[in-house]
XYZ file of N, CA and C in Angstrom:
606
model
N -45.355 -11.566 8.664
C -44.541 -11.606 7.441
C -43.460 -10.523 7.455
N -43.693 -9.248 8.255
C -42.456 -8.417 8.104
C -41.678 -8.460 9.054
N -42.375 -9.121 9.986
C -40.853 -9.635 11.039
C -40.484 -10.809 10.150
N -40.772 -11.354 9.513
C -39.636 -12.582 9.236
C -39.088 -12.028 8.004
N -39.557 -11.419 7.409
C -38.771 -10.404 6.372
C -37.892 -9.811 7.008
N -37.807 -9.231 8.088
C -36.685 -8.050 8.637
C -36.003 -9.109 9.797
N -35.607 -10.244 10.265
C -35.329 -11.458 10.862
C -34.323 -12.078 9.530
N -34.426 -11.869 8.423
C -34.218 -13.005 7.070
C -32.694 -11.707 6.567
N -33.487 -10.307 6.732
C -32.652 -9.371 6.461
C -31.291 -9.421 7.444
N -31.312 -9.106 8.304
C -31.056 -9.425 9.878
C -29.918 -9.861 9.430
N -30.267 -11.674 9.412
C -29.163 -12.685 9.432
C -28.361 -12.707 7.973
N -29.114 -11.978 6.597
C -28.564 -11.639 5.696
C -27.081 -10.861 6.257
N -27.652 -9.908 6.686
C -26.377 -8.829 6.969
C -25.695 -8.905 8.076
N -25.708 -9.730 9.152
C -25.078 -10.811 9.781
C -23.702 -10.918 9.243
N -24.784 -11.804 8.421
C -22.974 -12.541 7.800
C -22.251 -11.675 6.998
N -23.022 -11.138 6.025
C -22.310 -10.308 5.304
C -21.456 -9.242 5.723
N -21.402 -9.153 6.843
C -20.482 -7.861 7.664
C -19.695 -8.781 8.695
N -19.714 -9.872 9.051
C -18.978 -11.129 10.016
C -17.665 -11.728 8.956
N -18.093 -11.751 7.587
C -17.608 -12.148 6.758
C -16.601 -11.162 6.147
N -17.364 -10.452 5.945
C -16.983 -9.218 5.010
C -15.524 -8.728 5.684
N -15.889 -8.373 7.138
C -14.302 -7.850 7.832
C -13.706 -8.639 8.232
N -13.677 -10.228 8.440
C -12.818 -11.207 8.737
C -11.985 -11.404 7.087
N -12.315 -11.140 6.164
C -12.119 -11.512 4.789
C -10.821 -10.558 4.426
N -11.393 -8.737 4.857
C -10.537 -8.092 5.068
C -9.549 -7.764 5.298
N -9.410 -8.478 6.550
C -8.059 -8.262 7.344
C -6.940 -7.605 6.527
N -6.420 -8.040 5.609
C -5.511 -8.272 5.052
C -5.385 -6.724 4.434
N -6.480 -5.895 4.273
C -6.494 -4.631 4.058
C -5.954 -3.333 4.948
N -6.134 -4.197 6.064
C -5.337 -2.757 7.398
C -4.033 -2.856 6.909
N -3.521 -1.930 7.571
C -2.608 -1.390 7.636
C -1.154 -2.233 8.765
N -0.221 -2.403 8.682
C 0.017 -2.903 10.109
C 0.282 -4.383 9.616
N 0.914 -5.162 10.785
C 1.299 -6.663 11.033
C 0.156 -7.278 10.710
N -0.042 -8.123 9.390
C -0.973 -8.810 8.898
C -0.879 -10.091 9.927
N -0.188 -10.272 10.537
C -0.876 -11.736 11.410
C -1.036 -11.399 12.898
N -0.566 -9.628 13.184
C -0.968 -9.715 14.588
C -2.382 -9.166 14.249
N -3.153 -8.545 12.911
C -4.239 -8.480 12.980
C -5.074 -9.420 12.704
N -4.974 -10.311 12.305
C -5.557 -11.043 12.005
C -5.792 -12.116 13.374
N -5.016 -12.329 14.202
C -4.879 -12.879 15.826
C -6.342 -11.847 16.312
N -5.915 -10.393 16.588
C -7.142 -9.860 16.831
C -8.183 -10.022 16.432
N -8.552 -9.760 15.009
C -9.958 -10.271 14.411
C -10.338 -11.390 15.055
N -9.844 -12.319 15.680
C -10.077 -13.597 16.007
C -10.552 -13.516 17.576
N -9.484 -12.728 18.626
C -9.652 -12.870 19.804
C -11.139 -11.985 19.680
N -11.041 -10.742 19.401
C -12.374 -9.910 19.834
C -13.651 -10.958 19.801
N -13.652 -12.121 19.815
C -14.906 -13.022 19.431
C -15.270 -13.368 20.633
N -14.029 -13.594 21.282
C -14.162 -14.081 22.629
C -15.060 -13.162 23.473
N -14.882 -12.069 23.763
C -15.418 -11.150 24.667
C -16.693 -10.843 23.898
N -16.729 -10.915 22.654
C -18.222 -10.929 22.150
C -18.949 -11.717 22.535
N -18.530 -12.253 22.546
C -19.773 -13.827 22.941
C -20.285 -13.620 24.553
N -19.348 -13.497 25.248
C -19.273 -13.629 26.948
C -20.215 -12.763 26.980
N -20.044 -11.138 26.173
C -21.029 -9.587 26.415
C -22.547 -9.887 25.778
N -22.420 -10.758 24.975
C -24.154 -11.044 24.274
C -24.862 -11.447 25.498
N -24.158 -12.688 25.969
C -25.193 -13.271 27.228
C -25.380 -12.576 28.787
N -24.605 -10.975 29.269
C -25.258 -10.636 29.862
C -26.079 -9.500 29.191
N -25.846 -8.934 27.891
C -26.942 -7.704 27.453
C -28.218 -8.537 27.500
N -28.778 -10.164 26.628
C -29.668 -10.591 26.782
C -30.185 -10.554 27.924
N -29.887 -10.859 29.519
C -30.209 -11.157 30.526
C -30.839 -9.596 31.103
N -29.881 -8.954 30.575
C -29.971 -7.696 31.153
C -30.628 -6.606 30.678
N -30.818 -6.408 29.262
C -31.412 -5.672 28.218
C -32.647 -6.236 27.322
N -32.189 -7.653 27.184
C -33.647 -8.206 26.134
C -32.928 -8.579 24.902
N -33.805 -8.259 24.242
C -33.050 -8.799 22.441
C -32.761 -7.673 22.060
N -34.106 -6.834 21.618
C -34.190 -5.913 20.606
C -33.129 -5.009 20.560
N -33.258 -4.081 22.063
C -32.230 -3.039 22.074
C -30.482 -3.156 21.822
N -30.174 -4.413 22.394
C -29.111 -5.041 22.138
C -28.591 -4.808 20.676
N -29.459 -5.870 20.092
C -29.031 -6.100 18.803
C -29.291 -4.979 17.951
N -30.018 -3.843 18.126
C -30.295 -2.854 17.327
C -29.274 -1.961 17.699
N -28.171 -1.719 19.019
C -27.818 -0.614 19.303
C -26.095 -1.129 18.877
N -26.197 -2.440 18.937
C -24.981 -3.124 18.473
C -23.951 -3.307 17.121
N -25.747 -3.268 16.333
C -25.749 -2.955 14.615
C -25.358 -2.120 14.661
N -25.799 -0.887 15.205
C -25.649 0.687 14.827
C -24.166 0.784 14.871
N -23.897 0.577 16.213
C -22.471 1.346 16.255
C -21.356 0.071 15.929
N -21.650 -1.208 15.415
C -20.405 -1.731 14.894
C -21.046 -1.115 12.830
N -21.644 -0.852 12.644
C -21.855 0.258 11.138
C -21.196 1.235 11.098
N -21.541 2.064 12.271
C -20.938 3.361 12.372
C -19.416 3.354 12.293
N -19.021 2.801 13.357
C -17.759 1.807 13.109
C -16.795 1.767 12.493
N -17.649 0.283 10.837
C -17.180 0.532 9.770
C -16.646 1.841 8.606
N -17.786 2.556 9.225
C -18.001 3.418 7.831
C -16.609 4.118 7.872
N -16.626 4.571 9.533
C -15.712 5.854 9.749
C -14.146 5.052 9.581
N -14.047 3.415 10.017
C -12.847 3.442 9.831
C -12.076 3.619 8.572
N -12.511 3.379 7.543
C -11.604 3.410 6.453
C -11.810 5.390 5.928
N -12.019 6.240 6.509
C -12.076 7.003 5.998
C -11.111 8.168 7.169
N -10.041 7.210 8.211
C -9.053 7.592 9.215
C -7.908 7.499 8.474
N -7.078 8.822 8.366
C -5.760 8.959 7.528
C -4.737 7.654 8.058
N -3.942 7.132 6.811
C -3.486 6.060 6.976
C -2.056 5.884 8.125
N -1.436 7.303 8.354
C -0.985 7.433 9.749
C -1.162 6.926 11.110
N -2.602 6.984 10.836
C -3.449 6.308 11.955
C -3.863 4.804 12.180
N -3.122 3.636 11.518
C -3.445 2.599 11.442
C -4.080 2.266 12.453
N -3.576 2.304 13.753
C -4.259 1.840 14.775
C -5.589 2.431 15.429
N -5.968 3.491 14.899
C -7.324 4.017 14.704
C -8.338 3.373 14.031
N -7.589 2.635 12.353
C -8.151 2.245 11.579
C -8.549 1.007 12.125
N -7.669 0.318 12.402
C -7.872 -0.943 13.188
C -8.552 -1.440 14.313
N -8.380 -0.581 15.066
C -9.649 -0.392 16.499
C -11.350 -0.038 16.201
N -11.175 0.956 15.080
C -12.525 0.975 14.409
C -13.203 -0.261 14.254
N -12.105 -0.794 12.689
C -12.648 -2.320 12.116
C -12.809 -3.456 13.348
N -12.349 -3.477 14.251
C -12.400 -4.241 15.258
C -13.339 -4.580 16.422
N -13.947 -3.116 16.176
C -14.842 -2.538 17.332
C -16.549 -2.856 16.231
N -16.209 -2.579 15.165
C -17.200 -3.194 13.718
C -16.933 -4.696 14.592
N -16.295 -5.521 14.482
C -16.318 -7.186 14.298
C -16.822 -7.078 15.455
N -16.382 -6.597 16.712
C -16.633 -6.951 18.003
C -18.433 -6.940 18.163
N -19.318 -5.844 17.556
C -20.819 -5.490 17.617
C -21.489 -6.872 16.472
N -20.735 -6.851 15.578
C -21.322 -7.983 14.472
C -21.014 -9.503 14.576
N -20.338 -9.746 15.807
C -20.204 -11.014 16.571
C -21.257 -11.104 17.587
N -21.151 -10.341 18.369
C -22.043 -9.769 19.456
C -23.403 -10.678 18.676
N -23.807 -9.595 17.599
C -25.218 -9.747 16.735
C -25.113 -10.687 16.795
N -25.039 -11.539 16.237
C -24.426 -13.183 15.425
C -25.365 -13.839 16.269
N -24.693 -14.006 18.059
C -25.336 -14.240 18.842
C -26.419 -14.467 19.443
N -26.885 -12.849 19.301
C -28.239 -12.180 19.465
C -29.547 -12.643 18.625
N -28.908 -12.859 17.547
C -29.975 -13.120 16.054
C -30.487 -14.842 16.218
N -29.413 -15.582 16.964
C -29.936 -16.677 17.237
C -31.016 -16.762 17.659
N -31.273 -16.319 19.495
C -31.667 -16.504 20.067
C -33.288 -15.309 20.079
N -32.915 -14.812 19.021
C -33.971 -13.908 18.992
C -35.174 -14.474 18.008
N -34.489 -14.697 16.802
C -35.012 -15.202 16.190
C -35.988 -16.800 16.345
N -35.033 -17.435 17.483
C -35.787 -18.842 17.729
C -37.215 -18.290 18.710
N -37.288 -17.175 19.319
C -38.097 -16.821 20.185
C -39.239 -16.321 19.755
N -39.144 -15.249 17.994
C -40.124 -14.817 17.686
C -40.753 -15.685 16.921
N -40.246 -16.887 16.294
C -40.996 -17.734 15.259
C -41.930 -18.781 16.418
N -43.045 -18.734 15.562
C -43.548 -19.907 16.733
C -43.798 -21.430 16.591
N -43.807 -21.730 17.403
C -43.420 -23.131 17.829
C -43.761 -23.820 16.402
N -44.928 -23.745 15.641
C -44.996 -24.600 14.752
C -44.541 -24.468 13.441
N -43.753 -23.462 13.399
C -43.257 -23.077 11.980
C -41.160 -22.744 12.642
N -40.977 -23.080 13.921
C -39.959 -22.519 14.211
C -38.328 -22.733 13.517
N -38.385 -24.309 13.405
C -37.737 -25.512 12.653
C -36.843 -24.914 11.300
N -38.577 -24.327 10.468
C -38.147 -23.851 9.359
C -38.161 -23.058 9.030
N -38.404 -21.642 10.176
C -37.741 -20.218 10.202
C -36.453 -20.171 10.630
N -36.205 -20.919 11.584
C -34.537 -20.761 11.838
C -33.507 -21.911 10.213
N -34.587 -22.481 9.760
C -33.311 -22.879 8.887
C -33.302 -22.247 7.843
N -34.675 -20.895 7.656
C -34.314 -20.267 6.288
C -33.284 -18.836 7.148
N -33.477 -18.800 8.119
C -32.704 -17.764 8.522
C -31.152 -17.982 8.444
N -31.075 -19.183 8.981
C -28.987 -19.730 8.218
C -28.830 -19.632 7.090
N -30.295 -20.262 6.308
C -29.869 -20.300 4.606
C -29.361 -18.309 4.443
N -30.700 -17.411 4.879
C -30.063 -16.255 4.657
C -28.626 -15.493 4.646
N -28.258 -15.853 5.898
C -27.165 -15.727 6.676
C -25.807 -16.430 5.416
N -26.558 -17.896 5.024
C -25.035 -18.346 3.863
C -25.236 -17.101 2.521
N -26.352 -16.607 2.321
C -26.200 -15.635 1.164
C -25.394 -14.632 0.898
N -25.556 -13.814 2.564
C -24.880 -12.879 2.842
C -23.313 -13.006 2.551
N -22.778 -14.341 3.335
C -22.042 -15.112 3.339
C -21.473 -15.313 2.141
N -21.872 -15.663 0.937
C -21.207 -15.998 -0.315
C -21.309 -14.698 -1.041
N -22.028 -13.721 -0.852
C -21.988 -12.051 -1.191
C -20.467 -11.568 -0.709
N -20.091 -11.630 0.783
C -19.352 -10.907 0.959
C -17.535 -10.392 0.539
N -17.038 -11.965 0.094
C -15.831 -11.572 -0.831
C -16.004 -10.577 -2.391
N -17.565 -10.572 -2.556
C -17.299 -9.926 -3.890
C -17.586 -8.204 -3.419
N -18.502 -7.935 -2.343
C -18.316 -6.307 -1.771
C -17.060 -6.087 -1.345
N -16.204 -7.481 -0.991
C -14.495 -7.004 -0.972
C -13.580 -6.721 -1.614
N -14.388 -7.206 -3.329
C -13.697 -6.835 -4.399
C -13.848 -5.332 -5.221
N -15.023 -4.586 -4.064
C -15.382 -3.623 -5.161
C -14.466 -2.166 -4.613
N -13.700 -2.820 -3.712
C -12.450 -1.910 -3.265
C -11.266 -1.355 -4.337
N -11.550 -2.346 -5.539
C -10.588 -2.173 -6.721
C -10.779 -0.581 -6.824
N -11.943 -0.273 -6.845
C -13.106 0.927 -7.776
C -12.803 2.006 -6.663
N -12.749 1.878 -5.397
C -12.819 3.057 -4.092
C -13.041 1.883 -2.947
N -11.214 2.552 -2.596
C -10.975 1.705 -0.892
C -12.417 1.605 -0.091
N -12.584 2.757 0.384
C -13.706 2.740 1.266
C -14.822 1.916 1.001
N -15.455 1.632 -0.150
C -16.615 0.927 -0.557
C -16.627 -0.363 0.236
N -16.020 -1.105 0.178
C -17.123 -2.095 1.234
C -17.354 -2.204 1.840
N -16.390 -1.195 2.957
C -16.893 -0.825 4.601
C -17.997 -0.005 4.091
N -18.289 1.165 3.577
C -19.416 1.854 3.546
C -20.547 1.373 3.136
N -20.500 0.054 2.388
C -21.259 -1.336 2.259
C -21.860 -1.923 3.388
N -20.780 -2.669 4.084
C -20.868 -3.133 5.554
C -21.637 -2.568 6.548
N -20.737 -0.853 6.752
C -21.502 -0.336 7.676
C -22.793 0.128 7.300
N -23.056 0.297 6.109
C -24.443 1.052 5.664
C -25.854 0.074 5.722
N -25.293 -1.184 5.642
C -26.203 -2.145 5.875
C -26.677 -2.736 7.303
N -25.705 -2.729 7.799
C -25.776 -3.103 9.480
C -25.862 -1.952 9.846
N -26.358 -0.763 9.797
C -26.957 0.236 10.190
C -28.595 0.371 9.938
N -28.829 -0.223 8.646
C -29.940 -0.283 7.971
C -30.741 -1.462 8.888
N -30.083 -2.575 9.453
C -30.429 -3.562 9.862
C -30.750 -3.157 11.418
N -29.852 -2.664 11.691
C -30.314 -2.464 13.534
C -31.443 -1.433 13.539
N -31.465 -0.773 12.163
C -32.752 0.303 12.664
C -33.939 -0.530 12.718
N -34.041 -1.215 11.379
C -35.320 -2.535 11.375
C -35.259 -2.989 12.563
N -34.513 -3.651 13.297
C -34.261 -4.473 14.193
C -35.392 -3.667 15.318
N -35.566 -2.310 15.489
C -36.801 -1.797 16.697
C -37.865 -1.986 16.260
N -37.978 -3.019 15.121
C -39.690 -2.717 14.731
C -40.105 -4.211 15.349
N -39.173 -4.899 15.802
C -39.617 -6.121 16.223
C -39.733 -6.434 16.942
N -40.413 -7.357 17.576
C -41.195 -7.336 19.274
C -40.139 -8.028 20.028
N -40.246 -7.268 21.433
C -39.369 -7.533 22.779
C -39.697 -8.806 22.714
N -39.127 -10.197 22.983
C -39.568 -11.810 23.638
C -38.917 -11.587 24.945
N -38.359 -10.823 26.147
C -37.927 -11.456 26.734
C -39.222 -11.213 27.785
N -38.907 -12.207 28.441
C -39.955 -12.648 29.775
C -41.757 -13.116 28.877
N -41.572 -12.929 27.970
C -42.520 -13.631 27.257
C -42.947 -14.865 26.996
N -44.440 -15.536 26.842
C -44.487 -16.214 26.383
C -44.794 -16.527 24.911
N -43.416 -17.700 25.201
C -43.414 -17.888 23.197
C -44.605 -17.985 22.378
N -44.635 -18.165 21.355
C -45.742 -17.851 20.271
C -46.445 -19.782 19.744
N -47.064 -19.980 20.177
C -47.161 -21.574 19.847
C -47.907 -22.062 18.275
N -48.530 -20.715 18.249
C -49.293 -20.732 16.679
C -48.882 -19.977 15.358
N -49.103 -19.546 13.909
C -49.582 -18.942 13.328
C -49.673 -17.851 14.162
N -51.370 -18.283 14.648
C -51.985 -17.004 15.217
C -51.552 -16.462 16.382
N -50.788 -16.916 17.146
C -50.297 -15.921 18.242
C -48.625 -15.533 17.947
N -48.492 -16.211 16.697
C -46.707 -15.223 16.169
C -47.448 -14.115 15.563
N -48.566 -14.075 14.920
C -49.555 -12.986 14.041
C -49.441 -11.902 15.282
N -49.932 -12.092 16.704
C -50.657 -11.243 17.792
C -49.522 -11.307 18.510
N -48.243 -12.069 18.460
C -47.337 -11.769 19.447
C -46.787 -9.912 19.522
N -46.765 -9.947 21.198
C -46.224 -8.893 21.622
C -47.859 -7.072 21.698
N -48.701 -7.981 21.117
C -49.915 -6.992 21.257
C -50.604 -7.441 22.569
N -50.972 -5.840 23.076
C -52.229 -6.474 24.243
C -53.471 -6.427 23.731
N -54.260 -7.061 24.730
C -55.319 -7.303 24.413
C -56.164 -7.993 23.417
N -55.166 -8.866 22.781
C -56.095 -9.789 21.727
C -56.012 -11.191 22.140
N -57.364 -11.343 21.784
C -57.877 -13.072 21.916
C -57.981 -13.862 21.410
N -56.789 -14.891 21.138
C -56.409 -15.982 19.886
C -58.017 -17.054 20.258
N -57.826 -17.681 19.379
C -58.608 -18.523 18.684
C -58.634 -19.600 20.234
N -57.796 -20.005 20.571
C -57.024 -21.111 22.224
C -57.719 -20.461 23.090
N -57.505 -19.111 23.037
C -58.281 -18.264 24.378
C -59.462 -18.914 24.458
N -60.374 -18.666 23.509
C -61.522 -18.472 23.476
C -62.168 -19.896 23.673
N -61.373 -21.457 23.300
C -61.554 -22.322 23.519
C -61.858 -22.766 24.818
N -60.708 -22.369 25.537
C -59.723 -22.460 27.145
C -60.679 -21.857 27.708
N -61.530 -20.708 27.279
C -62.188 -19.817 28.086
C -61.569 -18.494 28.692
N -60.244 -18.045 28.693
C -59.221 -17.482 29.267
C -59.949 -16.041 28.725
C-alpha cells in the first residue's frame, strides 16, 4: 500500500511539474517562441537518456536522482537576477529535461512493481493521478500573481519531495515480476516464502 501510495504520488507530480513548466514558458524572459521551440526539443534527448539510465542504472536511482536535480533546478531558476535570462532559462529547461526523463521512468517502473493481477488497474489509477496533477498545474501558475517565484518553488519542492520517496521503493530490474497480491506484498525481500512456493515445493 505505500508503494502504490508513493507510485500514485510519483505520477501526481509528474505531471504537475511536466505541465506546470511547459504552461510557463511564457514567463522567461527572452524570445517567447524560441523558448518555447526549446521546451519542446529538450524532450527529445529526454526520452533517448531514460532508455539507457534504465538499462544501465535500474529504475529507482534514475528516477530519484532525476527528480532531485530537475527540483533543484526549478527552485534556483527563478530566483537568478533577471540579467541572466539565459541562466534562467537553462535552469527551467534542465527542470523539463529531468521531469520528461521521469515521465518515462514512472511508466515503466510502475508497470513492473504492480503485479500481474492487479497491474491493469494500477497503471490506470496511476494516469488518472498523473491527469490530477495535470489539471492542478495552471492554477500553481496562477499563484505567481502573489510571488513570481511560487510555482517553481511549488514544482521544485514537490519533485524533490517525490524523488526522495522514490528510494523507498524496490529495485525491479533483473527481477522477477510480482504475479500476486502476495508476492507485490514480499516483492524485493529475501528470504520469504509465498503461499506458490510452498505449493511448487520451491
Amino acid at each position: 500500500r505505500k508503494w502504490t501510495l508513493n507510485l500514485f504520488f510519483n505520477w501526481a507530480v509528474n505531471s504537475l511539474v511536466y505541465y506546470g513548466i511547459s504552461l510557463n514558458t511564457a514567463a522567461f524572459h527572452g524570445n517567447l517562441y524560441l523558448n518555447f521551440a526549446i521546451s519542446g526539443l529538450v524532450e527529445i534527448p529526454a526520452y533517448l537518456i531514460s532508455i539507457y539510465l534504465l538499462d544501465k542504472f535500474g529504475r529507482r536511482w534514475p528516477l530519484s536522482l532525476m527528480m532531485v536535480i530537475g527540483g533543484i533546478a526549478c527552485i534556483i531558476a527563478f530566483f537568478v537576477p533577471k540579467n541572466l535570462s539565459w541562466l534562467t532559462i537553462t535552469l527551467a529547461m534542465t527542470g523539463k529535461f529531468c521531469i520528461t526523463a521521469t515521465f518515462a521512468i514512472i511508466y515503466v517502473f510502475s508497470a513492473e512493481i504492480f503485479p500481474t493481477v492487479v497491474r491493469q488497474v494500477g497503471m490506470g489509477m496511476g494516469a488518472m493521478m498523473a491527469r490530477v496533477g495535470g489539471i492542478v498545474a495552471p492554477f500553481v501558475d496562477l499563484l505567481g500573481v502573489y510571488w513570481a517565484p511560487l510555482p517553481y518553488v511549488i514544482f521544485g519542492g514537490t519533485s524533490v519531495a517525490a524523488g526522495l520517496l522514490a528510494l523507498l521503493l524496490p529495485e525491479t530490474v533483473g527481477m522477477e515480476l510480482p504475479a500476486t497480491i502476495e508476492d507485490g506484498e514480499n516483492f524485493g525481500k529475501k528470504g520469504v516464502i509465498t503461499e506458490e512456493d510452498k505449493e511448487t515445493g520451491l
